[in-house]
mmCIF file of C-alpha atoms in Angstrom:
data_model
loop_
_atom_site.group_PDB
_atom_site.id
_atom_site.type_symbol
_atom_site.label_atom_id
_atom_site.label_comp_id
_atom_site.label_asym_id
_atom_site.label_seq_id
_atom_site.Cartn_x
_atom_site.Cartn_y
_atom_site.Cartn_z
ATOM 1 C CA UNK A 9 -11.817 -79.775 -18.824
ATOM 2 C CA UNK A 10 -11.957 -76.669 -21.192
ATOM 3 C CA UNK A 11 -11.351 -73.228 -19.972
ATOM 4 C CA UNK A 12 -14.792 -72.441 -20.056
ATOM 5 C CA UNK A 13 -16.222 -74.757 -17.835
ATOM 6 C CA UNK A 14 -13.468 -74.386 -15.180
ATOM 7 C CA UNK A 15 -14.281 -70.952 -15.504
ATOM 8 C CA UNK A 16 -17.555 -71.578 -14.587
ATOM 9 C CA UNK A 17 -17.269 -73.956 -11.962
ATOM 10 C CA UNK A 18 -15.191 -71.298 -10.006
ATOM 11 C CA UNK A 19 -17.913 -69.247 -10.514
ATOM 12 C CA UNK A 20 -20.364 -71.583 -8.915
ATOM 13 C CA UNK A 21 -18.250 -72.377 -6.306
ATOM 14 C CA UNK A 22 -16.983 -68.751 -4.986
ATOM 15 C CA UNK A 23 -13.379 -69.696 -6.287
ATOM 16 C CA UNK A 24 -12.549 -66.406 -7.935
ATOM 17 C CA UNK A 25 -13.404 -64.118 -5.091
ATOM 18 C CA UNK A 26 -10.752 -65.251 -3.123
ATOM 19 C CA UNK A 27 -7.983 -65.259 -5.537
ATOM 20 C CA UNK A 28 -9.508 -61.324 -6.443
ATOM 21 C CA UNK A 29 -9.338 -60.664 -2.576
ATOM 22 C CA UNK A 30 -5.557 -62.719 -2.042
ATOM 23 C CA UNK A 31 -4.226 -60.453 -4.970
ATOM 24 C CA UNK A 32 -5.929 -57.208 -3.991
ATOM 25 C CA UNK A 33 -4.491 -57.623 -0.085
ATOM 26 C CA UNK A 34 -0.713 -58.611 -1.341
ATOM 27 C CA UNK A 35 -1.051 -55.263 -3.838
ATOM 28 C CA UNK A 36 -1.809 -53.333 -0.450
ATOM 29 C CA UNK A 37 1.165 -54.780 1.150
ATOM 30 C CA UNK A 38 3.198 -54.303 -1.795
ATOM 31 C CA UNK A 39 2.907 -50.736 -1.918
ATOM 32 C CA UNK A 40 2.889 -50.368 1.958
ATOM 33 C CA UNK A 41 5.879 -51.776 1.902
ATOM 34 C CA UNK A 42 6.987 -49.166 -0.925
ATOM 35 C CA UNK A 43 5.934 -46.094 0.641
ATOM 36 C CA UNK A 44 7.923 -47.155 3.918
ATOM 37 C CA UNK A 45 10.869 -48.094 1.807
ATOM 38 C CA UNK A 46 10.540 -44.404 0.072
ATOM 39 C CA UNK A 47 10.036 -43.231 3.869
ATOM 40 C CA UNK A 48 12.809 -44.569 4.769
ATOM 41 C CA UNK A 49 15.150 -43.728 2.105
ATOM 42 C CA UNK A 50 14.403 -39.866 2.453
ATOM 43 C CA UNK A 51 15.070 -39.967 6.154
ATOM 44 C CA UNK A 52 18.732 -41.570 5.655
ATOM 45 C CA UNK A 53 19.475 -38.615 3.125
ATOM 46 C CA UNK A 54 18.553 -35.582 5.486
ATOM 47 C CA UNK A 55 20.075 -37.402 8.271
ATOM 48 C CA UNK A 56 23.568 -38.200 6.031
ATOM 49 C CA UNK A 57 23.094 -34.862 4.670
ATOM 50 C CA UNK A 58 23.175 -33.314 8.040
ATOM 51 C CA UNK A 59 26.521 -35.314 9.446
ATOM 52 C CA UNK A 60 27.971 -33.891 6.082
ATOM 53 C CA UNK A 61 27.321 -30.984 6.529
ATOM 54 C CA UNK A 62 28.300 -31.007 10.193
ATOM 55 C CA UNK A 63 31.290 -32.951 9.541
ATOM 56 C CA UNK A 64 33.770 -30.263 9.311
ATOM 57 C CA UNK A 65 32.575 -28.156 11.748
ATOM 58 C CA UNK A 66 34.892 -27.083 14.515
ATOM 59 C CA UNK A 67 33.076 -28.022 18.240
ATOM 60 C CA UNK A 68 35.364 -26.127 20.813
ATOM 61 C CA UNK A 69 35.394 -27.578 24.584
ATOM 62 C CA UNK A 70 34.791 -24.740 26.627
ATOM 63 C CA UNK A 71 36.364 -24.313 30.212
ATOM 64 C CA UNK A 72 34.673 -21.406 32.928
ATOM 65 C CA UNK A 73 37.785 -19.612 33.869
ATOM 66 C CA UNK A 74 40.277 -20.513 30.528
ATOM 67 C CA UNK A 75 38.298 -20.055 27.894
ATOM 68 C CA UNK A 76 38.489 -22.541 24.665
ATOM 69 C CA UNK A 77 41.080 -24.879 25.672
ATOM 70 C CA UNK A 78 40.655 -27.084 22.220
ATOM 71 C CA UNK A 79 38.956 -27.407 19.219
ATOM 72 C CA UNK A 80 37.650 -30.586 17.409
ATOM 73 C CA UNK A 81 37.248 -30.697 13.311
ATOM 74 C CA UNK A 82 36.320 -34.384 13.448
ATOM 75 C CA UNK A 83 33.060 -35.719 13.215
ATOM 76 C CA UNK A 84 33.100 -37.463 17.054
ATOM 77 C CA UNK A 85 31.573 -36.388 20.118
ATOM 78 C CA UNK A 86 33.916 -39.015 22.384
ATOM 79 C CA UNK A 87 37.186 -37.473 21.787
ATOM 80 C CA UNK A 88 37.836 -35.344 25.380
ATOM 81 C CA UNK A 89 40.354 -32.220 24.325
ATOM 82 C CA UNK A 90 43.815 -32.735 25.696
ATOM 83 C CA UNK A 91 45.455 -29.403 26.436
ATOM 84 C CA UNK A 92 49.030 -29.189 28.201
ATOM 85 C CA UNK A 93 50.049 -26.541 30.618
ATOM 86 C CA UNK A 94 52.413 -24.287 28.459
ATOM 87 C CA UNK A 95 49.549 -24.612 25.869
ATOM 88 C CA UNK A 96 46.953 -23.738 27.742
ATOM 89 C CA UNK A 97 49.409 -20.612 29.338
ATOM 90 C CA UNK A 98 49.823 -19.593 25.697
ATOM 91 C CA UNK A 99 46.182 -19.735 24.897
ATOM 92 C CA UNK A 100 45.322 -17.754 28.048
ATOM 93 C CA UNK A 101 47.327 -14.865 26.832
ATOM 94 C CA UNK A 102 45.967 -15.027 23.300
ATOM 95 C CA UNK A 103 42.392 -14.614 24.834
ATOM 96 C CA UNK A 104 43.728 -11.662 26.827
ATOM 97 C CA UNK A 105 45.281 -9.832 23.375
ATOM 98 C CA UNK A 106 42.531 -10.694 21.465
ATOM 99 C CA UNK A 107 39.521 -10.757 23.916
ATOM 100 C CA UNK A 108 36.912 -8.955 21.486
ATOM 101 C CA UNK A 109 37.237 -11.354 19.209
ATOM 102 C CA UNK A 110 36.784 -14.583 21.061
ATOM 103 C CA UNK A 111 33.474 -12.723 22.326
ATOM 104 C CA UNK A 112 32.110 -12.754 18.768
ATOM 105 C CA UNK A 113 32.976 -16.488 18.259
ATOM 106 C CA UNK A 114 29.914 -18.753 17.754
ATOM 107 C CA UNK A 115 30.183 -22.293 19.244
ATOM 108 C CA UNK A 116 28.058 -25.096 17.218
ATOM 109 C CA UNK A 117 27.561 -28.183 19.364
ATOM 110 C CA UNK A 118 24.526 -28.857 17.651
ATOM 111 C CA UNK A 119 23.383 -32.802 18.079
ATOM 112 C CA UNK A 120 22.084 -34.940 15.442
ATOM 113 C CA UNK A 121 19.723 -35.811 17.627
ATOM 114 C CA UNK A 122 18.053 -32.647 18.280
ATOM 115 C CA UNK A 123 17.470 -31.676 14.437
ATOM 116 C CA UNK A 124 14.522 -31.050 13.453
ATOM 117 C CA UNK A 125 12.237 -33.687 11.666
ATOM 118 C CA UNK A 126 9.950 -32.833 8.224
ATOM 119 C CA UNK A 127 6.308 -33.952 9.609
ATOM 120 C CA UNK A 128 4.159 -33.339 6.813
ATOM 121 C CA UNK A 129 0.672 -34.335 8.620
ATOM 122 C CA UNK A 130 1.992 -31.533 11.603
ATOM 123 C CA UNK A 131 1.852 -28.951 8.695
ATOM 124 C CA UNK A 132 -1.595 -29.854 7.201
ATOM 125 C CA UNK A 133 -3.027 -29.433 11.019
ATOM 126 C CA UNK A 134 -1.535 -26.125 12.175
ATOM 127 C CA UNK A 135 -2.912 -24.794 8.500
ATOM 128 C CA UNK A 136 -6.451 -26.489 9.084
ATOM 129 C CA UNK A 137 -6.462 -24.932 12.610
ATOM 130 C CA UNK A 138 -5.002 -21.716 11.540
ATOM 131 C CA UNK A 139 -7.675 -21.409 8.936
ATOM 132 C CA UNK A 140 -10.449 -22.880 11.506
ATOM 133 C CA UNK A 141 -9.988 -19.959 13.693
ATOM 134 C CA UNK A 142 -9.815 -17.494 11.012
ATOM 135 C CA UNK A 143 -13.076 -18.585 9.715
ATOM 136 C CA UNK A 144 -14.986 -18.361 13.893
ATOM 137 C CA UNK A 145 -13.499 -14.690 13.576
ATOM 138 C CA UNK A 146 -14.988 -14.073 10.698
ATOM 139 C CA UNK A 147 -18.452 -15.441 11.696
ATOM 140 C CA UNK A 148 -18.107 -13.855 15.564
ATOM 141 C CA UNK A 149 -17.396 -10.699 13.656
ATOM 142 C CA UNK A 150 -20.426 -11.218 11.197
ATOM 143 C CA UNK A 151 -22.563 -10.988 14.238
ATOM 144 C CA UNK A 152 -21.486 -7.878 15.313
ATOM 145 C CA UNK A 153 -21.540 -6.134 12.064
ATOM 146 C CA UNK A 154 -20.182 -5.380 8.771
ATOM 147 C CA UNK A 155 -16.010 -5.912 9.310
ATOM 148 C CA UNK A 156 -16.939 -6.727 12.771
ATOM 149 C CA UNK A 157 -18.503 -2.694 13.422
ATOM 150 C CA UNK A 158 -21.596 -2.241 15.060
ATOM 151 C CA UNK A 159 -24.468 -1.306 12.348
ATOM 152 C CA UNK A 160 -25.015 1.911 13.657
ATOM 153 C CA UNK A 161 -21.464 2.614 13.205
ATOM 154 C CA UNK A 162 -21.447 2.037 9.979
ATOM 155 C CA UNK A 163 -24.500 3.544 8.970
ATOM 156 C CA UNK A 164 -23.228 6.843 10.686
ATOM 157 C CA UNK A 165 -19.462 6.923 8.775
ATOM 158 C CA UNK A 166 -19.184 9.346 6.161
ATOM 159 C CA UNK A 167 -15.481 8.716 5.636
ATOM 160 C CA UNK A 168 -13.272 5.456 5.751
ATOM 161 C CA UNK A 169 -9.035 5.351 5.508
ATOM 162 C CA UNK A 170 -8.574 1.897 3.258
ATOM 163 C CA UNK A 171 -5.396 1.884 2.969
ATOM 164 C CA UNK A 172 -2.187 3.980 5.004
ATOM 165 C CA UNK A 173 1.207 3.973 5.175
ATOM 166 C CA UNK A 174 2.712 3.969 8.704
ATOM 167 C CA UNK A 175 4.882 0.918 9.000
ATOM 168 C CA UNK A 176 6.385 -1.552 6.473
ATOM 169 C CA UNK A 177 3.864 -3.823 7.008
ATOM 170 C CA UNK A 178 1.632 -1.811 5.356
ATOM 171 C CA UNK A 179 3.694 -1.930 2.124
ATOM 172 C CA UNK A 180 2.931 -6.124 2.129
ATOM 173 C CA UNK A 181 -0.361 -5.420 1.188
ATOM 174 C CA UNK A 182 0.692 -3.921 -2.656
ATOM 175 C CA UNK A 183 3.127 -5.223 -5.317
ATOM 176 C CA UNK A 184 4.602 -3.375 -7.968
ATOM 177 C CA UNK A 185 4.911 -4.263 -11.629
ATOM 178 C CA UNK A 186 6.824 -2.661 -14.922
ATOM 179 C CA UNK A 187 7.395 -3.467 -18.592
ATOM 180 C CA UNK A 188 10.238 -5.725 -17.417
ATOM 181 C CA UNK A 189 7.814 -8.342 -17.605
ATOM 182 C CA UNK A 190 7.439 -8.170 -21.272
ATOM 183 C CA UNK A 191 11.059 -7.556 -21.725
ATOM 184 C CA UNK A 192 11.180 -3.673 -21.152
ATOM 185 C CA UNK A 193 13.686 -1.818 -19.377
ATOM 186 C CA UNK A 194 11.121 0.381 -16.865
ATOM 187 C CA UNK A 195 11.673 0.305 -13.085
ATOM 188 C CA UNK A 196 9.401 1.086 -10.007
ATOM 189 C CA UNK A 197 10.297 0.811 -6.507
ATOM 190 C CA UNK A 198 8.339 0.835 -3.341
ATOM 191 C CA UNK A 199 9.503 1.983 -0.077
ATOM 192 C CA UNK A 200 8.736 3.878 3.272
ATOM 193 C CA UNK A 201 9.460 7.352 2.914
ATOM 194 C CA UNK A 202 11.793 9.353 5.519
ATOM 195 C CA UNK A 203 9.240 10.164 8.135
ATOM 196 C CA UNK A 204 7.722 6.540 7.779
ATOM 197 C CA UNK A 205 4.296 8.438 7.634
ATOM 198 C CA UNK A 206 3.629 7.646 3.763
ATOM 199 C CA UNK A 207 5.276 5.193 1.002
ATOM 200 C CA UNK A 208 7.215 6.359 -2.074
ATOM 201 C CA UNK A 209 6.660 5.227 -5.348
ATOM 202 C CA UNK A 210 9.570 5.786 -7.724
ATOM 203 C CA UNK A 211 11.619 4.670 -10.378
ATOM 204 C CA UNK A 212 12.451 5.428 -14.215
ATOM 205 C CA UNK A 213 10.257 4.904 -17.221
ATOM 206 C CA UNK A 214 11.704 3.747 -20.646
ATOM 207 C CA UNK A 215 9.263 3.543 -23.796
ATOM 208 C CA UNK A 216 11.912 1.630 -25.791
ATOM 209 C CA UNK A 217 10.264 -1.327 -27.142
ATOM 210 C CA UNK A 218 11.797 -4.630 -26.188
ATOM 211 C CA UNK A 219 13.737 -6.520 -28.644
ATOM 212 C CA UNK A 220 11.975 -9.659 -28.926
ATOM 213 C CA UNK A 221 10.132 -8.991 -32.240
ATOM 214 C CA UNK A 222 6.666 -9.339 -31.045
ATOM 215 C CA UNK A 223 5.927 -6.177 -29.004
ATOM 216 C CA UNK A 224 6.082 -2.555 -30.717
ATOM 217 C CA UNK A 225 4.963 -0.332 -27.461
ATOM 218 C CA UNK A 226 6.520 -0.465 -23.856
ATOM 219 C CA UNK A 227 6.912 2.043 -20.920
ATOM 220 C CA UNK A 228 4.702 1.535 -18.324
ATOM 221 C CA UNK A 229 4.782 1.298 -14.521
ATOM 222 C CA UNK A 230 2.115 0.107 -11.895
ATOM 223 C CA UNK A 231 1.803 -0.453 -7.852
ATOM 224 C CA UNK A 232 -1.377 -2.595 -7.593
ATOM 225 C CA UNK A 233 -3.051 -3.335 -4.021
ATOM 226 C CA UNK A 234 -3.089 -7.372 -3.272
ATOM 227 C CA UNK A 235 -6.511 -9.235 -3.205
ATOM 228 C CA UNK A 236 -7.500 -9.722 0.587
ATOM 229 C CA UNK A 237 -7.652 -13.474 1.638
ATOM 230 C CA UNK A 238 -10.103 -14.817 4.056
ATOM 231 C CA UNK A 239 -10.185 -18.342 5.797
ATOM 232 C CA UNK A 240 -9.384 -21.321 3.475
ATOM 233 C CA UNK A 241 -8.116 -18.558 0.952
ATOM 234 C CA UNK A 242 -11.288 -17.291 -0.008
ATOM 235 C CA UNK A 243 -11.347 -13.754 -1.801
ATOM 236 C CA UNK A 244 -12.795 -11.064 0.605
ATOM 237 C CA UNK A 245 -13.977 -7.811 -1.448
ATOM 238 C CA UNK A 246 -14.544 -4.176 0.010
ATOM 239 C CA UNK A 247 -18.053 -2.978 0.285
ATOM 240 C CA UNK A 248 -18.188 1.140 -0.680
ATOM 241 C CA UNK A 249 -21.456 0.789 -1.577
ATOM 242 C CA UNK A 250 -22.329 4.038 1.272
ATOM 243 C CA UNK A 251 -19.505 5.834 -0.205
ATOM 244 C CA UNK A 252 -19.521 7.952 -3.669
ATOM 245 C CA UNK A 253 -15.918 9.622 -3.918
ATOM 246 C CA UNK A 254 -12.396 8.125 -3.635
ATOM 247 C CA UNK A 255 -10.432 10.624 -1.742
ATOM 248 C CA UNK A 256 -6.392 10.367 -2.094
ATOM 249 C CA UNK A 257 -3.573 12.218 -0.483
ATOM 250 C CA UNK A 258 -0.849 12.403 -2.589
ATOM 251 C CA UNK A 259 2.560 14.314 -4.237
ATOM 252 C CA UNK A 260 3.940 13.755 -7.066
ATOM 253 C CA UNK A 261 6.358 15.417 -9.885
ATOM 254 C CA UNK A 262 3.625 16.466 -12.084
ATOM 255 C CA UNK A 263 3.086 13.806 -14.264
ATOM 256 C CA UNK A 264 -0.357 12.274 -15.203
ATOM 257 C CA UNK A 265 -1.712 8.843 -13.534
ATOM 258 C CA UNK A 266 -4.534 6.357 -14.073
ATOM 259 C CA UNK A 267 -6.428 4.941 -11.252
ATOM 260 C CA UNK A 268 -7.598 1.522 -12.060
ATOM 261 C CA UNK A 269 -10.485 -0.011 -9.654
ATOM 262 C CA UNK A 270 -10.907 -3.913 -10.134
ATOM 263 C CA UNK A 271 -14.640 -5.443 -9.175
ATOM 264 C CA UNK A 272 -14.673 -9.340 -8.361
ATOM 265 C CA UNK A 273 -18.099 -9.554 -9.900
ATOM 266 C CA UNK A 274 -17.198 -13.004 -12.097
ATOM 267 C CA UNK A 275 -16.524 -16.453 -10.839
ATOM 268 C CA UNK A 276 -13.220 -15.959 -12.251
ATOM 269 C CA UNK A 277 -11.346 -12.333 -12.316
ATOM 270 C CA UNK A 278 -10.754 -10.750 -15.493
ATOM 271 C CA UNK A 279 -7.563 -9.160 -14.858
ATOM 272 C CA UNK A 280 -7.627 -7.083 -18.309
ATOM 273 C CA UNK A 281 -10.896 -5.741 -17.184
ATOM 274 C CA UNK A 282 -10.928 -2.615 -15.423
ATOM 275 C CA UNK A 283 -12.847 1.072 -13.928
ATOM 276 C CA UNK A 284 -10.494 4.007 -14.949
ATOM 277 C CA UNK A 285 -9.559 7.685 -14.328
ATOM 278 C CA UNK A 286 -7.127 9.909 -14.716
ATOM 279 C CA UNK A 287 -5.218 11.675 -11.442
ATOM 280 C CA UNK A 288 -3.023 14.499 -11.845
ATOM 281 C CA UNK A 289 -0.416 16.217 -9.653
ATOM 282 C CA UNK A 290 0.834 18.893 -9.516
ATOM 283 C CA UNK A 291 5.059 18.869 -8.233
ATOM 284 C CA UNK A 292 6.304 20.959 -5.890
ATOM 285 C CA UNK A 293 6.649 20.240 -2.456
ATOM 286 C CA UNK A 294 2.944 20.740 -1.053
ATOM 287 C CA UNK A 295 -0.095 17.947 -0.554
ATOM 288 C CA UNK A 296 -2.490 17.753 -2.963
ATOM 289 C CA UNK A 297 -5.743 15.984 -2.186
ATOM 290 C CA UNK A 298 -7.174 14.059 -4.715
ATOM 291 C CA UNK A 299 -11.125 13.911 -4.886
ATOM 292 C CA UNK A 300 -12.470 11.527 -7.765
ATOM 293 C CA UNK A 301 -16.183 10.426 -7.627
ATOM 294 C CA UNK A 302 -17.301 6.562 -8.562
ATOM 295 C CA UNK A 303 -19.541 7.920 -11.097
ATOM 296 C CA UNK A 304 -16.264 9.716 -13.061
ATOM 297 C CA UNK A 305 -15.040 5.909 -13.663
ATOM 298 C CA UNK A 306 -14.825 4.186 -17.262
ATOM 299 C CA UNK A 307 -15.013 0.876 -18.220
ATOM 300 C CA UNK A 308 -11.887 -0.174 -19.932
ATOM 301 C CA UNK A 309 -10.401 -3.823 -21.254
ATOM 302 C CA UNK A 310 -7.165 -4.369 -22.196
ATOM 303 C CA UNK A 311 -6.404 -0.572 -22.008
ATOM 304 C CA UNK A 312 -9.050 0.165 -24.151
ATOM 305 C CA UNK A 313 -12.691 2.116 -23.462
ATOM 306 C CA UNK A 314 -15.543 0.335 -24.303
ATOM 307 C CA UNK A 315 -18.871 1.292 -25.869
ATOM 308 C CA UNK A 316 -21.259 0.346 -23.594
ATOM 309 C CA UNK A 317 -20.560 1.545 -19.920
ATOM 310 C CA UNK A 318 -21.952 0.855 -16.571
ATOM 311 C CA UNK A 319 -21.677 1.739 -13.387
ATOM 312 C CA UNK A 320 -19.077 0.384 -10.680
ATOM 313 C CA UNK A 321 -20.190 -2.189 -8.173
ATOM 314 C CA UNK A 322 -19.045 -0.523 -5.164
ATOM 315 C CA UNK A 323 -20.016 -3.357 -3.169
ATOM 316 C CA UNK A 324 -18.039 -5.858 -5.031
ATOM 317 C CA UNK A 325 -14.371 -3.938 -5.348
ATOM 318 C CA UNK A 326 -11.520 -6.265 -5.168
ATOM 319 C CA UNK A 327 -8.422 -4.039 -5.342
ATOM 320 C CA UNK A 328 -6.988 -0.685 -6.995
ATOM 321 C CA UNK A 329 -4.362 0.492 -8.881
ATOM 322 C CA UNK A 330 -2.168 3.001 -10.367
ATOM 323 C CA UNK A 331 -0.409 3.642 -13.485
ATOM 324 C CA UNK A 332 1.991 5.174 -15.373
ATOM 325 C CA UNK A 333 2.217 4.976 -18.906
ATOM 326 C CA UNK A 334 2.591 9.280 -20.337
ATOM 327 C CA UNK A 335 5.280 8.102 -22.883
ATOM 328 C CA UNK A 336 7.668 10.479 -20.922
ATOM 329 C CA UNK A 337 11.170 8.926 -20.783
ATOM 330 C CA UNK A 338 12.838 9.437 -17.363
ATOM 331 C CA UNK A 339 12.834 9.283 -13.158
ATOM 332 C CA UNK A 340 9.698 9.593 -11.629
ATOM 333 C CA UNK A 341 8.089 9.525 -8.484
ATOM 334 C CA UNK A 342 4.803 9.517 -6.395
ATOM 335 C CA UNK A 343 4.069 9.912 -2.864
ATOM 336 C CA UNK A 344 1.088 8.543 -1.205
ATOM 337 C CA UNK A 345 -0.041 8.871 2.718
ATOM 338 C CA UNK A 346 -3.100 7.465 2.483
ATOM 339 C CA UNK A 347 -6.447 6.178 0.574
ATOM 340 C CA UNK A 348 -9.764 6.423 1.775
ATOM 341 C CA UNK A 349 -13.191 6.655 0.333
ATOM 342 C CA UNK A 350 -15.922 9.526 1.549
ATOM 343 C CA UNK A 351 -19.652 10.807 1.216
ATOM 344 C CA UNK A 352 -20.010 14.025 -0.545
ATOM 345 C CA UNK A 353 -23.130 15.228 -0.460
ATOM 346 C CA UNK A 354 -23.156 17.411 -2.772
ATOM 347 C CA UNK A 355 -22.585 15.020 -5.654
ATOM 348 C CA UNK A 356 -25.688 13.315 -6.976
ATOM 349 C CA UNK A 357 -24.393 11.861 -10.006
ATOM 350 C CA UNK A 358 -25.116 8.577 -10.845
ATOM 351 C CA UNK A 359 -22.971 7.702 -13.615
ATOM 352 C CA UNK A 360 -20.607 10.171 -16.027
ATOM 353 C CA UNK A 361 -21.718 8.020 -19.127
ATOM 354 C CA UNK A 362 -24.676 7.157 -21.421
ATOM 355 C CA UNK A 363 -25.239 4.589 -23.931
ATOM 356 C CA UNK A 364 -26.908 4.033 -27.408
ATOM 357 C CA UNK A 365 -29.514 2.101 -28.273
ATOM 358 C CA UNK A 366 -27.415 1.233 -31.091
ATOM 359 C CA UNK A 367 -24.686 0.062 -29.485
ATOM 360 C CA UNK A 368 -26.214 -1.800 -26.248
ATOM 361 C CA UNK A 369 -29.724 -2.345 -26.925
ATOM 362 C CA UNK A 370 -30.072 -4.777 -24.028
ATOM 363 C CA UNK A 371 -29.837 -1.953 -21.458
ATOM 364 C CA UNK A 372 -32.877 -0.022 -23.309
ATOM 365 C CA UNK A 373 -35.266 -2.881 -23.013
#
């Protein structure tokens, strides 16, 4: 019989499906049987790699009224310590003459059996439920209001604190960033002041290019706030949209800053793209307060100002920044207590800027 017509007579006669589902259910075994081997194998190494490491590790016997009578290096629980009576005399006197330190002496009778076991599926649901009950606190506080206020609250603020500096908790919520990444040699620090009632920023700024052939310009310093993360990681922005001014209380040395605002109005971030103005302080040891309406803002990307400028989304900011970058070699430092955004009412400007027809007909339609 050719190949052909066996073919088909197993085709006829439901001889193939079978064989298909015979093959398919010893695969399944076959890598059941794999994963539990792999299983398997992983749990012998963390459980050989803790009796090495507990190996050598001395287990003292302890006794009420004499203290440590013996101590164990071997890797058995069944040996009982022996101690004679001159011995344990001699060892009674040693804890009297050096009593201070056998207080500080940490005992490790630590069992195999009680270490603690990887459980990957335990992780993924505390994480599920942790994000779960983020996300009913975020809807129970949706009903309420915006950020879980009352409406009327809201509606009635004419001043909000964003961001303060009381604790070190508080610095969590910014990172700071130099020309180090590129291969510079600028540093910036970030740290609770004295009083813990404000954060420092400080460190030195070097505008010696690095030497890797590619860049010609360095010396520049930044403290950016992080990107706040709902349930299931989800990017929450601020809304400031009742607001018009930023409002900053700062001191510095003197030197010049820019204060970048980021919008999360794309899909994806831009991070190059950017609202900008410039803050400037004064020295000394007095407060300054820094007052800088929305409408002052530029539209920058990649450092530079672009021709055709719009308006900030105040209802769609994701963070803010500040940087340093005057080209002046040497320490610096900035003081901050706190950032906030307020209604002035005596500003009515809309935006700074105009455009050209020439340059973004699209907005002249």
């Amino acid at each position: 019989m050719r190949v052909s017509e066996a073919l088909e007579l197993e085709l006829q006669t439901g001889g193939i499906e079978p064989v298909a589902e015979a093959h398919f259910l010893s695969l399944r075994k076959f890598l059941h049987f794999y994963f539990c081997l792999t299983m398997a194998s992983i749990h012998k190494l963390l459980a050989g790699t803790y009796i090495h490491r507990n190996f050598l590790k001395p287990r003292a016997a302890l006794h009420p009224f004499m203290g440590i009578l013996s101590v164990d290096y071997s890797s058995s629980h069944l040996q009982k310590p022996v101690a004679s009576a001159d011995r344990v005399s001699q060892q009674k006197s040693e804890e009297v003459l050096q009593e201070d330190h056998h207080k500080d002496v940490a005992v490790d009778i630590t069992s195999p059996d009680k270490a603690s076991e990887l459980s990957f599926d335990k992780a993924i649901r505390e994480e599920a439920v942790e994000h779960l009950r983020r996300l009913k606190n975020e809807i129970a506080a949706h009903w309420i209001g915006p950020e879980g206020r009352p409406l009327q609250e809201v509606l009635m603020e004419q001043a909000r604190v964003v961001w303060q500096f009381r604790e070190k908790e508080d610095l969590e919520k910014w990172m700071v960033t130099s020309d180090k990444t590129i291969g510079g040699r600028s540093e910036i620090f970030l740290k609770m002041a004295k009083n813990n009632q404000s954060a420092l920023l400080f460190g030195t700024l070097s505008s010696e290019a690095p030497q890797d052939g590619d860049s010609s310009q360095s010396g520049y310093c930044a403290m950016i706030s992080r990107v706040r993360r709902g349930s299931f990681e989800r990017r929450l922005s601020y809304d400031w949209s009742q607001f018009n001014t930023l409002y900053l209380r700062v001191r510095g040395d003197g030197r010049p800053w820019m204060v970048n605002i980021k919008q999360d109005t794309d899909f994806i971030q831009r991070k190059s793209q950017m609202y900008s103005y410039f803050m400037f302080t004064r020295g000394g040891p007095y407060w300054q307060e820094v007052k800088i309406p929305f409408s002052k803002f530029f539209f920058s990307n990649q450092g530079r100002i672009r021709d055709v400028q719009g308006p900030l989304v105040l209802d769609k900011i994701s963070s803010i920044g500040f940087t340093l970058a005057d080209k002046v070699d040497g320490p610096f430092f900035l003081e901050i207590d706190f950032i906030g955004v307020f209604t002035d009412p005596a500003h009515t400007e809309e935006f700074a800027y105009e455009n050209s027809p020439a340059i973004s007909p699209g907005l002249f339609k």
